[in-house]
Amino acid sequence: MILILTLGLIVLLLIGLPVALALGISALAATLVGGSIFQFSVLSQKMQFGLQNFILLAIPLFILAAKLMNTAGITEKIFKFADTLVGFLPGGLAHANVVASLIFAGMSGAAVVDAAGLGQIELDAMTKGGYSRKFSVAVTAASSTIGPIFPPSLPMVVFSFVSGVSVGRLFLGGVIPGVLMTVILMLMVAFYAKKYDLPRQPFPTLAIAFRSFLDAILPLMTPVILLGGIWLGFFTPTEAAGVAVSYALIIGVFVVRELSWKDIVRAFIETARETAMIGFVVAASAMYGWVLMRSGMTIRIAESLTTISTNPLVILIIINLFLLAVGCFLDSTVAILILGPLFMPVIEKVGIDPVHFGVVMVLNLMIGLLTPPFGIVLFVMAQVSGLKFEDVVKTTLPFLIPLGIVLVLIIIFPGLVTALPDMLMGLRR
């Protein structure tokens, strides 16, 4: 049964079957071989129940909010503001690229949305500013990974779904790592700026800085409103996604007035299409996860890992090495849905904080978005930039170093993740 679940899934994915079908077929096959008639009849119920979780409502709502912000031209205003903040530094537009990704992370929650939304704007600005196309692509790809770490974060919503961990605590846990990623990526840019004498922008006048701030103030308030509302108890993280949509509509329709009814309808249709794809995967993974649990594989993995060591750090290192390999082949959402339930018994047994593990897992899988052969951000950047996929891979590889440094830091120092949620949630109590 376990052999069919694991090898069957791998073979089906390798032959190019859609993820949802691969999960569903391998789960059905394993149940037919090793399960009872009762178990087989329960599978459809598990698929249905998998989609009836209130937390999952946040996914389409955050996707919709990001699309509305994108369509309303907010992304360009964000980049201009970031350029005003740090553009005067050596390699200024590259620094602005990273800072803009941090700001946009407060609205998008997904690396692909960041790369596709801000990507073209950042690439055009950097190319016109005298930066090579390849360097511009590398910075844009690397900085897009901040989106799923700094709140709100779609992968963390998915992790909350499979683990039962508070979404609010996960969101807060991603704040310090997200800022840390921004700082270390900027240090990497500073290294390149010094080495290759990269250009800088003129120091902004007070009038330009003030105007840029006014244009960006409403988008800048998005993460403040969402995190503040969650912390103060005004709304749940799922309800915060609805607030984000309402806020995006108000800004797009009544403030910047660049969001037409046609744009809104298109954003809803695109969101529905993307949500349906995610929904099929969630339903199939719910069935697969139940069969996996019934097979006893989760218990065996927990027992196997704890026989190697009961030291939380050693266990985390082993799991992360495995996730780094998996991230090269599986989409982050799929990896969380499959592997989250698999590793939760392990981390509970050795006493690893689930919020800490959730943020570590998400960051690890975000690195996978930049690794061949299936790193989706690499494909997005190749399409946006017009470069060959091989060139995008080569130019992006050095930027895995700062992301790896952040991953190591949050593995070794759990407080970088847990301090903020412990402090703020403690104050709230």
mmCIF file of N, CA and C in Angstrom, residues 11 100 150 156-157 216 251 273 277 290 380 390:
data_model
loop_
_atom_site.group_PDB
_atom_site.id
_atom_site.type_symbol
_atom_site.label_atom_id
_atom_site.label_comp_id
_atom_site.label_asym_id
_atom_site.label_seq_id
_atom_site.Cartn_x
_atom_site.Cartn_y
_atom_site.Cartn_z
ATOM 1 N N VAL A 11 5.802 8.092 -10.276
ATOM 2 C CA VAL A 11 5.715 7.671 -11.686
ATOM 3 C C VAL A 11 4.681 8.501 -12.436
ATOM 4 N N ALA A 100 10.667 47.016 -3.286
ATOM 5 C CA ALA A 100 9.324 46.961 -3.878
ATOM 6 C C ALA A 100 8.690 45.594 -3.673
ATOM 7 N N PHE A 150 6.734 37.204 3.859
ATOM 8 C CA PHE A 150 6.163 38.370 4.541
ATOM 9 C C PHE A 150 4.645 38.336 4.378
ATOM 10 N N MET A 156 1.456 29.873 3.570
ATOM 11 C CA MET A 156 1.241 29.708 5.008
ATOM 12 C C MET A 156 -0.229 29.408 5.320
ATOM 13 N N VAL A 157 -1.132 29.925 4.490
ATOM 14 C CA VAL A 157 -2.547 29.560 4.626
ATOM 15 C C VAL A 157 -2.704 28.060 4.372
ATOM 16 N N ALA A 216 2.002 56.234 -2.812
ATOM 17 C CA ALA A 216 2.153 54.863 -2.316
ATOM 18 C C ALA A 216 1.554 54.639 -0.935
ATOM 19 N N ILE A 251 -9.462 51.423 -3.440
ATOM 20 C CA ILE A 251 -8.319 52.150 -3.996
ATOM 21 C C ILE A 251 -8.414 52.218 -5.520
ATOM 22 N N ARG A 273 -10.425 30.844 -12.142
ATOM 23 C CA ARG A 273 -9.688 29.806 -12.865
ATOM 24 C C ARG A 273 -8.536 29.262 -12.017
ATOM 25 N N MET A 277 -8.072 25.404 -10.039
ATOM 26 C CA MET A 277 -6.904 24.527 -10.155
ATOM 27 C C MET A 277 -6.377 24.133 -8.781
ATOM 28 N N TRP A 290 -5.332 11.269 3.755
ATOM 29 C CA TRP A 290 -6.074 10.346 4.621
ATOM 30 C C TRP A 290 -5.595 8.914 4.401
ATOM 31 N N VAL A 380 8.596 31.856 -15.354
ATOM 32 C CA VAL A 380 7.910 33.153 -15.452
ATOM 33 C C VAL A 380 8.882 34.239 -15.902
ATOM 34 N N GLU A 390 17.843 28.597 -19.812
ATOM 35 C CA GLU A 390 19.182 28.262 -19.311
ATOM 36 C C GLU A 390 19.908 29.496 -18.791
#
